[in-house]
Tab-separated table of C-alpha atoms in Angstrom:
chain	number	residue	atom	x	y	z
M	1	MET	CA	-11.291	-16.044	14.422
M	2	ILE	CA	-9.558	-12.693	14.923
M	3	LYS	CA	-10.755	-10.538	17.796
M	4	PHE	CA	-9.743	-7.024	18.893
M	5	GLU	CA	-10.909	-5.956	22.367
M	6	LYS	CA	-10.639	-2.205	23.038
M	7	VAL	CA	-7.268	-1.916	21.314
M	8	THR	CA	-5.423	1.408	21.461
M	9	LYS	CA	-2.392	2.069	19.276
M	10	ILE	CA	-0.396	5.299	19.529
M	11	TYR	CA	2.614	6.348	17.457
M	12	ARG	CA	4.994	8.723	19.214
M	13	GLU	CA	7.327	11.260	17.618
M	14	GLY	CA	9.298	13.035	20.299
M	15	PHE	CA	6.684	14.704	22.511
M	16	ARG	CA	3.925	14.300	19.930
M	17	GLU	CA	1.415	11.463	19.984
M	18	HIS	CA	-0.609	10.192	17.035
M	19	ILE	CA	-3.584	8.089	18.083
M	20	ILE	CA	-4.163	5.515	15.347
M	21	PHE	CA	-6.742	3.357	17.136
M	22	GLN	CA	-8.558	4.120	20.367
M	23	ASN	CA	-10.512	1.398	22.163
M	24	MET	CA	-11.162	-0.358	18.860
M	25	SER	CA	-13.125	-3.620	18.985
M	26	ILE	CA	-13.896	-5.880	16.038
M	27	GLU	CA	-14.234	-9.585	15.243
M	28	LEU	CA	-13.321	-11.218	11.929
M	29	ASN	CA	-14.694	-14.690	11.413
M	30	ASP	CA	-13.187	-17.779	9.817
M	31	ALA	CA	-13.563	-18.024	6.024
M	32	GLU	CA	-14.560	-14.366	5.607
M	33	SER	CA	-13.144	-12.032	2.987
M	34	VAL	CA	-12.763	-8.510	4.372
M	35	ALA	CA	-11.921	-5.288	2.535
M	36	VAL	CA	-10.234	-2.676	4.746
M	37	VAL	CA	-10.776	0.786	3.286
M	38	GLY	CA	-9.809	4.290	4.366
M	39	PRO	CA	-7.747	7.390	3.559
M	40	SER	CA	-3.941	7.237	3.599
M	41	GLY	CA	-2.387	7.421	7.041
M	42	THR	CA	-5.415	6.147	8.936
M	43	GLY	CA	-3.900	2.865	10.082
M	44	LYS	CA	-4.908	0.281	7.462
M	45	SER	CA	-1.427	-1.263	7.261
M	46	THR	CA	-1.076	-0.956	11.030
M	47	PHE	CA	-4.286	-2.986	11.350
M	48	LEU	CA	-2.702	-5.838	9.369
M	49	ASN	CA	0.529	-5.591	11.358
M	50	LEU	CA	-1.403	-5.845	14.613
M	51	ILE	CA	-3.219	-8.945	13.384
M	52	ALA	CA	0.125	-10.529	12.539
M	53	GLY	CA	1.753	-9.507	15.821
M	54	LEU	CA	4.346	-7.455	13.942
M	55	THR	CA	3.829	-4.309	15.997
M	56	ASP	CA	3.018	-3.604	19.633
M	57	TRP	CA	-0.027	-1.743	20.905
M	58	ASP	CA	-0.679	0.324	24.010
M	59	SER	CA	-3.733	-1.278	25.572
M	60	GLY	CA	-6.460	-3.817	24.899
M	61	LYS	CA	-6.213	-7.396	23.696
M	62	ILE	CA	-5.877	-9.154	20.341
M	63	PHE	CA	-6.867	-12.802	20.027
M	64	ILE	CA	-6.106	-15.203	17.197
M	65	ASP	CA	-8.174	-18.377	17.629
M	66	ASP	CA	-8.764	-17.452	21.300
M	67	ILE	CA	-5.018	-17.040	21.922
M	68	ASP	CA	-3.958	-13.693	23.417
M	69	ILE	CA	-0.976	-12.923	21.177
M	70	GLN	CA	0.409	-10.298	23.557
M	71	GLU	CA	1.134	-13.126	26.004
M	72	MET	CA	3.159	-15.057	23.429
M	73	LYS	CA	6.939	-15.036	23.326
M	74	ASN	CA	8.511	-13.558	20.185
M	75	SER	CA	9.742	-16.982	19.080
M	76	LYS	CA	6.203	-18.383	19.264
M	77	LYS	CA	4.837	-15.368	17.390
M	78	ALA	CA	7.377	-15.961	14.630
M	79	LYS	CA	6.409	-19.630	14.437
M	80	MET	CA	2.724	-18.695	14.330
M	81	ARG	CA	3.309	-16.210	11.496
M	82	LEU	CA	5.183	-18.807	9.483
M	83	GLY	CA	2.475	-21.426	9.817
M	84	LYS	CA	-0.725	-19.429	10.068
M	85	TYR	CA	-0.239	-16.359	7.838
M	86	GLY	CA	0.349	-15.616	4.185
M	87	PHE	CA	1.518	-12.083	3.340
M	88	ILE	CA	1.072	-10.295	0.008
M	89	PHE	CA	2.461	-6.784	-0.444
M	90	GLN	CA	2.049	-3.928	-2.902
M	91	HIS	CA	5.743	-3.999	-3.823
M	92	TYR	CA	5.863	-7.827	-4.115
M	93	ASN	CA	8.959	-8.141	-1.839
M	94	LEU	CA	10.595	-10.786	-4.013
M	95	VAL	CA	14.296	-11.467	-3.474
M	96	SER	CA	16.027	-10.061	-6.557
M	97	SER	CA	18.837	-12.650	-6.487
M	98	LEU	CA	16.422	-15.605	-6.469
M	99	ASN	CA	14.423	-16.987	-9.371
M	100	GLY	CA	10.704	-17.678	-9.204
M	101	ILE	CA	10.756	-21.139	-7.650
M	102	ASP	CA	13.394	-20.174	-5.081
M	103	ASN	CA	11.354	-17.116	-4.051
M	104	ILE	CA	8.305	-19.344	-3.657
M	105	LEU	CA	10.215	-21.836	-1.513
M	106	VAL	CA	11.573	-19.287	1.003
M	107	PRO	CA	8.731	-19.630	3.573
M	108	ALA	CA	8.307	-23.355	2.867
M	109	LEU	CA	11.949	-24.101	3.629
M	110	ALA	CA	11.837	-21.869	6.691
M	111	LYS	CA	9.046	-24.064	8.047
M	112	SER	CA	10.209	-27.505	6.902
M	113	LYS	CA	13.350	-29.149	5.544
M	114	LYS	CA	11.095	-31.213	3.287
M	115	PRO	CA	8.342	-28.994	1.894
M	116	ASP	CA	5.389	-30.620	0.165
M	117	MET	CA	6.523	-30.182	-3.441
M	118	ASP	CA	3.473	-31.914	-4.890
M	119	TYR	CA	1.219	-29.341	-3.221
M	120	ILE	CA	3.531	-26.453	-4.147
M	121	MET	CA	3.771	-27.436	-7.803
M	122	GLY	CA	0.011	-27.871	-7.806
M	123	ILE	CA	-0.556	-24.237	-6.852
M	124	VAL	CA	2.218	-23.160	-9.256
M	125	LYS	CA	0.187	-24.790	-12.017
M	126	GLU	CA	-3.137	-23.522	-10.692
M	127	PHE	CA	-1.934	-19.916	-10.819
M	128	GLU	CA	-0.276	-20.409	-14.221
M	129	THR	CA	3.255	-19.605	-13.090
M	130	GLU	CA	5.094	-22.659	-14.485
M	131	SER	CA	6.826	-20.576	-17.152
M	132	LEU	CA	8.065	-18.101	-14.517
M	133	MET	CA	9.887	-20.583	-12.266
M	134	TYR	CA	13.392	-19.930	-13.577
M	135	LYS	CA	13.043	-16.235	-14.295
M	136	TYR	CA	14.323	-13.529	-11.959
M	137	PRO	CA	12.153	-10.647	-10.714
M	138	ARG	CA	13.825	-8.173	-13.107
M	139	GLN	CA	12.658	-10.355	-15.998
M	140	LEU	CA	9.008	-10.307	-14.903
M	141	SER	CA	6.184	-7.813	-15.310
M	142	GLY	CA	4.434	-6.436	-12.249
M	143	GLY	CA	1.527	-8.818	-12.706
M	144	GLU	CA	3.882	-11.803	-13.051
M	145	GLN	CA	5.802	-10.815	-9.924
M	146	GLN	CA	2.569	-10.536	-7.981
M	147	ARG	CA	1.483	-14.007	-9.139
M	148	ILE	CA	4.773	-15.405	-7.800
M	149	ALA	CA	4.137	-13.522	-4.552
M	150	ILE	CA	0.661	-15.049	-4.269
M	151	VAL	CA	1.990	-18.595	-4.709
M	152	ARG	CA	4.704	-17.849	-2.128
M	153	ALA	CA	2.001	-16.695	0.307
M	154	LEU	CA	0.125	-19.990	-0.098
M	155	VAL	CA	2.949	-22.523	0.247
M	156	ASN	CA	2.404	-23.119	3.972
M	157	ARG	CA	-1.391	-23.465	3.644
M	158	PRO	CA	-2.092	-20.319	5.699
M	159	GLN	CA	-5.250	-19.856	7.710
M	160	ILE	CA	-5.057	-16.064	7.296
M	161	ILE	CA	-4.127	-14.155	4.118
M	162	LEU	CA	-3.110	-10.514	4.632
M	163	ALA	CA	-2.859	-8.427	1.453
M	164	ASP	CA	-1.621	-4.833	1.789
M	165	GLU	CA	-2.564	-2.882	-1.364
M	166	ALA	CA	-1.664	-6.008	-3.335
M	167	THR	CA	-2.891	-4.464	-6.609
M	168	GLY	CA	-1.675	-0.920	-5.976
M	169	ASN	CA	1.090	-1.083	-8.602
M	170	LEU	CA	-0.950	-2.934	-11.224
M	171	ASP	CA	-3.115	-1.740	-14.090
M	172	ALA	CA	-6.857	-2.470	-14.077
M	173	ASP	CA	-6.559	-5.714	-16.042
M	174	ASN	CA	-3.831	-7.183	-13.846
M	175	SER	CA	-5.605	-5.955	-10.702
M	176	LYS	CA	-8.655	-7.968	-11.697
M	177	LYS	CA	-6.547	-11.058	-12.464
M	178	VAL	CA	-4.784	-10.856	-9.095
M	179	MET	CA	-8.014	-10.358	-7.154
M	180	ASP	CA	-9.643	-13.216	-9.064
M	181	MET	CA	-6.722	-15.451	-8.055
M	182	LEU	CA	-6.853	-14.392	-4.412
M	183	SER	CA	-10.618	-14.831	-4.254
M	184	LYS	CA	-10.355	-18.255	-5.878
M	185	CYS	CA	-7.779	-19.239	-3.261
M	186	HIS	CA	-10.001	-17.914	-0.464
M	187	LYS	CA	-13.011	-19.802	-1.794
M	188	GLU	CA	-11.116	-23.088	-2.248
M	189	TYR	CA	-9.095	-23.112	0.972
M	190	GLY	CA	-11.531	-21.355	3.328
M	191	ASN	CA	-8.960	-18.992	4.829
M	192	ILE	CA	-9.637	-15.546	6.281
M	193	PHE	CA	-8.777	-13.108	3.473
M	194	ILE	CA	-8.163	-9.526	4.617
M	195	PHE	CA	-7.152	-7.008	1.983
M	196	VAL	CA	-6.345	-3.324	2.289
M	197	THR	CA	-7.365	-1.268	-0.721
M	198	HIS	CA	-8.031	2.309	-1.781
M	199	ASP	CA	-9.964	1.068	-4.828
M	200	GLU	CA	-13.690	0.933	-4.114
M	201	GLU	CA	-14.187	-1.276	-7.184
M	202	LEU	CA	-12.274	-4.104	-5.478
M	203	CYS	CA	-14.683	-4.138	-2.540
M	204	LYS	CA	-16.966	-6.370	-4.639
M	205	TYR	CA	-14.628	-9.256	-3.730
M	206	ALA	CA	-15.403	-8.903	-0.009
M	207	ASP	CA	-18.033	-10.335	2.312
M	208	ARG	CA	-17.470	-7.352	4.585
M	209	ILE	CA	-16.226	-3.795	4.094
M	210	VAL	CA	-14.495	-2.339	7.150
M	211	ARG	CA	-13.910	1.405	6.868
M	212	ILE	CA	-11.192	2.931	9.023
M	213	LYS	CA	-10.345	6.493	9.985
M	214	LYS	CA	-7.958	7.685	12.670
M	215	GLY	CA	-9.292	6.320	15.910
M	216	GLY	CA	-10.707	3.092	14.562
M	217	VAL	CA	-13.552	1.516	12.639
M	218	ILE	CA	-16.236	3.945	11.459
M	219	SER	CA	-18.373	1.378	9.630
M	220	ASP	CA	-18.540	-2.382	9.183
M	221	GLU	CA	-20.867	-3.465	6.395
M	222	ARG	CA	-21.750	-6.960	5.260
M	223	GLN	CA	-22.570	-7.426	1.604
M	224	GLU	CA	-23.157	-10.057	-1.047
M	225	ASN	CA	-19.749	-11.038	-2.396
M	226	GLN	CA	-20.101	-10.621	-6.168
M	227	TYR	CA	-17.219	-13.005	-6.855
M	228	ASN	CA	-19.104	-15.862	-5.178
M	229	ASN	CA	-21.807	-15.574	-7.826
M	230	LYS	CA	-19.421	-16.356	-10.692
């Protein structure tokens, strides 16, 4: 479970202050898929960074599985991120000098000297990326790069998947394929799947739609996840 208790986050530029969240409280439950929606600049990416402990906040508390992450040392936060989180970004963030399999193995090798290759090759096959293993990012389409990024995000069996505009650079067909893959992963592995999007059409993949404006959550709606009916 992820829990925010009266969290305030302020960005400062010189003498100017920009209040992103003010006394924001919300709980996200295990095995939920959550769409985070809102205009640009309202704090959607900041919300993900706070969940991952990648940025500080000014007041309030954030709990991951009843652990107050503000009380954790940076080394423990880093270890938690490596084991508990999978990150998927709009710009893929693949290492240009590494081929597909080496990009996928980066977080696995950071966690263990002997990653579970049977599991890893299983998800490589499941997401139809076998033919991409020895190609470099420059040789791949946007959709292919994002599929590699998804497999990379799953290699450490994360409890929480954070996707920041993961389909923002893809056309409609590839956006659907990527969201289908992510939803399939969420359904099979039971992780918390939180995705930021500006595309209302993608909200059909969510159990909840959390709408954010500057200051915090303005609505939190539960809905029937259309993907679960497939």
